[in-house]
Amino acid sequence: MASLLSEILFETAGQGPPTSKDFYQFVVTQKEVIWRWWKISLRTECRGAPPGEMKHLHQDFLNDSVLQEQVAVVFGSRILEYALALCRGHFDYLERLPDKLLLKILSYISLQDIGCMSQTSSRFRKLCNSDEIWKQAVLGHCDINPEEIESLAKVMGWKNIFEFYFKKEHDSAACPAEEEDKDNTESP
């Protein structure tokens, strides 16, 4: 499993919270944590200030509450918690699998589980809403000729086609029961 880990385990960058215009980068590698910053200011005394960089080994970052607070202020507590977990050796291997392999794995789970998986992260939301997943769902659950539906899928998208046919199938399945209920409730 260690071969799945690239040198950079996590990386993010962004602007500091208001009123700051400063720009920050936070990187967690296999051995260290890197915190970089660029001062952005209209004040003349701050113009031309060189960017800064701080590097800590994982254990040093775990003990540096000041840097942890800076990370939390700029990127949020969830990013801090994730970085701390990485520094403790808790890796999320599933997130590191290639998209092609994850799509293959997702093809074996139910549509209800795909809906749940799509809520776990932005990456899984993207994968679970991808045309590959919904094409498999259409071809597996709807009685449609694949050649006939390809051109429609290019326009509508596979997910929309699935929702249309799935709703149509359930509506038509519900109609006979509704008719039967209606017949039973009518008085002579």
mmCIF file of C-alpha atoms in Angstrom:
data_model
loop_
_atom_site.group_PDB
_atom_site.id
_atom_site.type_symbol
_atom_site.label_atom_id
_atom_site.label_comp_id
_atom_site.label_asym_id
_atom_site.label_seq_id
_atom_site.Cartn_x
_atom_site.Cartn_y
_atom_site.Cartn_z
ATOM 1 C CA MET A 1 0.000 0.000 0.000
ATOM 2 C CA ALA A 2 2.898 2.369 0.610
ATOM 3 C CA SER A 3 3.543 2.428 -3.130
ATOM 4 C CA LEU A 4 0.206 4.247 -3.549
ATOM 5 C CA LEU A 5 1.601 7.215 -1.644
ATOM 6 C CA SER A 6 3.178 9.961 -3.700
ATOM 7 C CA GLU A 7 5.781 12.262 -2.175
ATOM 8 C CA ILE A 8 3.139 14.952 -1.646
ATOM 9 C CA LEU A 9 0.317 13.579 0.510
ATOM 10 C CA PHE A 10 -1.744 16.762 0.590
ATOM 11 C CA GLU A 11 -1.516 20.252 -0.832
ATOM 12 C CA THR A 12 -3.754 23.293 -0.730
ATOM 13 C CA ALA A 13 -3.374 27.008 -1.294
ATOM 14 C CA GLY A 14 -5.518 30.076 -0.884
ATOM 15 C CA GLN A 15 -5.987 33.582 0.358
ATOM 16 C CA GLY A 16 -6.044 34.291 4.065
ATOM 17 C CA PRO A 17 -9.268 35.279 5.830
ATOM 18 C CA PRO A 18 -10.566 38.856 5.509
ATOM 19 C CA THR A 19 -9.119 41.503 5.927
ATOM 20 C CA SER A 20 -5.855 39.870 4.906
ATOM 21 C CA LYS A 21 -4.927 39.673 1.250
ATOM 22 C CA ASP A 22 -1.994 37.377 1.986
ATOM 23 C CA PHE A 23 -1.665 34.130 0.065
ATOM 24 C CA TYR A 24 -0.777 30.811 1.739
ATOM 25 C CA GLN A 25 0.279 27.339 0.666
ATOM 26 C CA PHE A 26 0.176 24.281 2.892
ATOM 27 C CA VAL A 27 1.872 21.036 1.845
ATOM 28 C CA VAL A 28 2.169 17.729 3.681
ATOM 29 C CA THR A 29 4.808 15.410 2.231
ATOM 30 C CA GLN A 30 5.765 11.946 3.418
ATOM 31 C CA LYS A 31 8.351 13.423 5.796
ATOM 32 C CA GLU A 32 7.542 17.067 6.445
ATOM 33 C CA VAL A 33 4.999 19.862 6.541
ATOM 34 C CA ILE A 34 5.665 22.998 4.488
ATOM 35 C CA TRP A 35 3.953 26.333 5.217
ATOM 36 C CA ARG A 36 4.524 29.116 2.688
ATOM 37 C CA TRP A 37 3.165 32.654 2.641
ATOM 38 C CA TRP A 38 3.224 35.685 0.387
ATOM 39 C CA LYS A 39 2.440 39.108 1.848
ATOM 40 C CA ILE A 40 0.035 41.093 -0.318
ATOM 41 C CA SER A 41 -0.338 44.699 0.761
ATOM 42 C CA LEU A 42 -1.008 48.134 -0.665
ATOM 43 C CA ARG A 43 1.097 49.734 2.065
ATOM 44 C CA THR A 44 4.494 50.834 0.776
ATOM 45 C CA GLU A 45 6.429 49.487 3.775
ATOM 46 C CA CYS A 46 5.170 45.945 3.007
ATOM 47 C CA ARG A 47 5.676 46.036 -0.748
ATOM 48 C CA GLY A 48 8.427 43.842 -2.011
ATOM 49 C CA ALA A 49 8.429 41.667 1.105
ATOM 50 C CA PRO A 50 9.903 38.281 0.186
ATOM 51 C CA PRO A 51 7.748 35.174 0.490
ATOM 52 C CA GLY A 52 8.260 33.071 3.585
ATOM 53 C CA GLU A 53 8.594 29.355 4.108
ATOM 54 C CA MET A 54 8.581 27.158 7.184
ATOM 55 C CA LYS A 55 9.353 23.444 7.127
ATOM 56 C CA HIS A 56 8.682 21.037 9.996
ATOM 57 C CA LEU A 57 9.077 17.312 10.353
ATOM 58 C CA HIS A 58 5.768 15.634 11.103
ATOM 59 C CA GLN A 59 6.486 15.267 14.814
ATOM 60 C CA ASP A 60 7.501 18.933 15.067
ATOM 61 C CA PHE A 61 4.257 20.000 13.363
ATOM 62 C CA LEU A 62 2.258 17.854 15.794
ATOM 63 C CA ASN A 63 3.891 19.784 18.648
ATOM 64 C CA ASP A 64 3.611 23.279 17.089
ATOM 65 C CA SER A 65 0.258 24.662 18.235
ATOM 66 C CA VAL A 66 0.983 28.109 16.752
ATOM 67 C CA LEU A 67 1.405 26.769 13.214
ATOM 68 C CA GLN A 68 -1.605 24.482 13.700
ATOM 69 C CA GLU A 69 -3.694 27.520 14.642
ATOM 70 C CA GLN A 70 -2.509 29.392 11.534
ATOM 71 C CA VAL A 71 -3.502 26.455 9.335
ATOM 72 C CA ALA A 72 -6.915 26.298 11.002
ATOM 73 C CA VAL A 73 -7.509 30.042 10.581
ATOM 74 C CA VAL A 74 -6.543 30.071 6.895
ATOM 75 C CA PHE A 75 -7.846 26.697 5.693
ATOM 76 C CA GLY A 76 -10.282 25.579 8.397
ATOM 77 C CA SER A 77 -10.368 22.980 11.129
ATOM 78 C CA ARG A 78 -11.171 20.075 8.768
ATOM 79 C CA ILE A 79 -7.958 20.659 6.805
ATOM 80 C CA LEU A 80 -6.018 20.858 10.072
ATOM 81 C CA GLU A 81 -7.552 17.599 11.324
ATOM 82 C CA TYR A 82 -6.732 15.881 8.027
ATOM 83 C CA ALA A 83 -3.116 17.149 8.124
ATOM 84 C CA LEU A 84 -2.708 15.994 11.720
ATOM 85 C CA ALA A 85 -4.005 12.541 10.767
ATOM 86 C CA LEU A 86 -1.524 12.363 7.875
ATOM 87 C CA CYS A 87 1.327 13.356 10.191
ATOM 88 C CA ARG A 88 0.279 10.566 12.569
ATOM 89 C CA GLY A 89 0.431 8.068 9.687
ATOM 90 C CA HIS A 90 -3.322 7.718 9.106
ATOM 91 C CA PHE A 91 -3.549 7.657 5.311
ATOM 92 C CA ASP A 92 -6.743 7.537 3.283
ATOM 93 C CA TYR A 93 -5.757 4.969 0.671
ATOM 94 C CA LEU A 94 -9.179 4.935 -1.001
ATOM 95 C CA GLU A 95 -8.801 8.624 -1.908
ATOM 96 C CA ARG A 96 -5.443 7.838 -3.511
ATOM 97 C CA LEU A 97 -6.701 5.193 -5.937
ATOM 98 C CA PRO A 98 -6.871 6.239 -9.600
ATOM 99 C CA ASP A 99 -10.271 7.359 -10.929
ATOM 100 C CA LYS A 100 -10.455 4.471 -13.380
ATOM 101 C CA LEU A 101 -10.093 1.908 -10.586
ATOM 102 C CA LEU A 102 -12.591 3.723 -8.340
ATOM 103 C CA LEU A 103 -15.128 3.792 -11.187
ATOM 104 C CA LYS A 104 -14.687 0.029 -11.562
ATOM 105 C CA ILE A 105 -15.275 -0.455 -7.832
ATOM 106 C CA LEU A 106 -18.317 1.839 -7.895
ATOM 107 C CA SER A 107 -19.808 -0.206 -10.738
ATOM 108 C CA TYR A 108 -20.301 -3.084 -8.277
ATOM 109 C CA ILE A 109 -22.268 -1.195 -5.639
ATOM 110 C CA SER A 110 -25.964 -0.324 -5.587
ATOM 111 C CA LEU A 111 -27.292 3.003 -6.809
ATOM 112 C CA GLN A 112 -28.378 3.821 -3.270
ATOM 113 C CA ASP A 113 -24.797 3.268 -2.064
ATOM 114 C CA ILE A 114 -23.494 5.396 -4.940
ATOM 115 C CA GLY A 115 -25.741 8.179 -3.654
ATOM 116 C CA CYS A 116 -24.231 7.797 -0.190
ATOM 117 C CA MET A 117 -20.674 7.673 -1.556
ATOM 118 C CA SER A 118 -21.270 10.891 -3.480
ATOM 119 C CA GLN A 119 -21.739 12.678 -0.156
ATOM 120 C CA THR A 120 -18.384 11.669 1.311
ATOM 121 C CA SER A 121 -16.048 13.993 -0.607
ATOM 122 C CA SER A 122 -15.884 16.272 -3.605
ATOM 123 C CA ARG A 123 -13.886 13.641 -5.485
ATOM 124 C CA PHE A 124 -16.529 10.957 -4.936
ATOM 125 C CA ARG A 125 -19.295 13.429 -5.798
ATOM 126 C CA LYS A 126 -17.570 14.003 -9.136
ATOM 127 C CA LEU A 127 -17.066 10.268 -9.738
ATOM 128 C CA CYS A 128 -20.583 9.275 -8.653
ATOM 129 C CA ASN A 129 -22.104 11.883 -10.963
ATOM 130 C CA SER A 130 -19.873 10.947 -13.889
ATOM 131 C CA ASP A 131 -21.284 9.756 -17.189
ATOM 132 C CA GLU A 132 -19.462 6.415 -16.825
ATOM 133 C CA ILE A 133 -21.453 5.462 -13.703
ATOM 134 C CA TRP A 134 -24.797 6.592 -15.109
ATOM 135 C CA LYS A 135 -24.196 4.956 -18.480
ATOM 136 C CA GLN A 136 -23.751 1.639 -16.654
ATOM 137 C CA ALA A 137 -26.922 2.336 -14.655
ATOM 138 C CA VAL A 138 -28.953 3.078 -17.800
ATOM 139 C CA LEU A 139 -27.680 0.034 -19.637
ATOM 140 C CA GLY A 140 -28.101 -2.185 -16.569
ATOM 141 C CA HIS A 141 -31.503 -1.042 -15.321
ATOM 142 C CA CYS A 142 -33.381 0.239 -18.345
ATOM 143 C CA ASP A 143 -34.469 -1.881 -21.293
ATOM 144 C CA ILE A 144 -32.962 0.376 -23.973
ATOM 145 C CA ASN A 145 -30.951 -0.288 -27.120
ATOM 146 C CA PRO A 146 -27.479 1.252 -26.441
ATOM 147 C CA GLU A 147 -26.972 2.423 -30.039
ATOM 148 C CA GLU A 148 -30.263 4.333 -30.043
ATOM 149 C CA ILE A 149 -29.622 6.123 -26.771
ATOM 150 C CA GLU A 150 -25.976 7.205 -27.332
ATOM 151 C CA SER A 151 -26.842 10.365 -29.275
ATOM 152 C CA LEU A 152 -29.514 11.339 -26.769
ATOM 153 C CA ALA A 153 -27.043 10.829 -23.940
ATOM 154 C CA LYS A 154 -24.625 13.275 -25.563
ATOM 155 C CA VAL A 155 -27.298 15.946 -25.329
ATOM 156 C CA MET A 156 -29.068 15.088 -22.066
ATOM 157 C CA GLY A 157 -26.384 13.262 -20.096
ATOM 158 C CA TRP A 158 -26.613 9.685 -18.852
ATOM 159 C CA LYS A 159 -27.842 10.628 -15.377
ATOM 160 C CA ASN A 160 -30.813 12.577 -16.789
ATOM 161 C CA ILE A 161 -31.687 9.675 -19.072
ATOM 162 C CA PHE A 162 -31.579 7.258 -16.136
ATOM 163 C CA GLU A 163 -33.784 9.520 -14.014
ATOM 164 C CA PHE A 164 -36.267 9.887 -16.888
ATOM 165 C CA TYR A 165 -36.553 6.147 -17.577
ATOM 166 C CA PHE A 166 -36.438 5.147 -13.919
ATOM 167 C CA LYS A 167 -39.286 7.557 -13.133
ATOM 168 C CA LYS A 168 -41.178 6.364 -16.209
ATOM 169 C CA GLU A 169 -40.792 2.705 -15.163
ATOM 170 C CA HIS A 170 -41.962 3.423 -11.619
ATOM 171 C CA ASP A 171 -44.848 5.595 -12.794
ATOM 172 C CA SER A 172 -46.047 2.915 -15.202
ATOM 173 C CA ALA A 173 -45.669 0.264 -12.516
ATOM 174 C CA ALA A 174 -47.703 2.390 -10.122
ATOM 175 C CA CYS A 175 -50.483 3.085 -12.631
ATOM 176 C CA PRO A 176 -52.085 -0.394 -12.641
ATOM 177 C CA ALA A 177 -52.176 -0.422 -8.834
ATOM 178 C CA GLU A 178 -53.694 3.042 -8.794
ATOM 179 C CA GLU A 179 -56.323 1.927 -11.298
ATOM 180 C CA GLU A 180 -57.070 -1.143 -9.196
ATOM 181 C CA ASP A 181 -57.429 1.005 -6.056
ATOM 182 C CA LYS A 182 -59.717 3.354 -7.939
ATOM 183 C CA ASP A 183 -61.890 0.414 -9.089
ATOM 184 C CA ASN A 184 -62.151 -0.948 -5.529
ATOM 185 C CA THR A 185 -63.202 2.389 -4.046
ATOM 186 C CA GLU A 186 -65.913 3.258 -6.592
ATOM 187 C CA SER A 187 -69.414 2.511 -5.422
ATOM 188 C CA PRO A 188 -71.929 0.649 -7.678
#
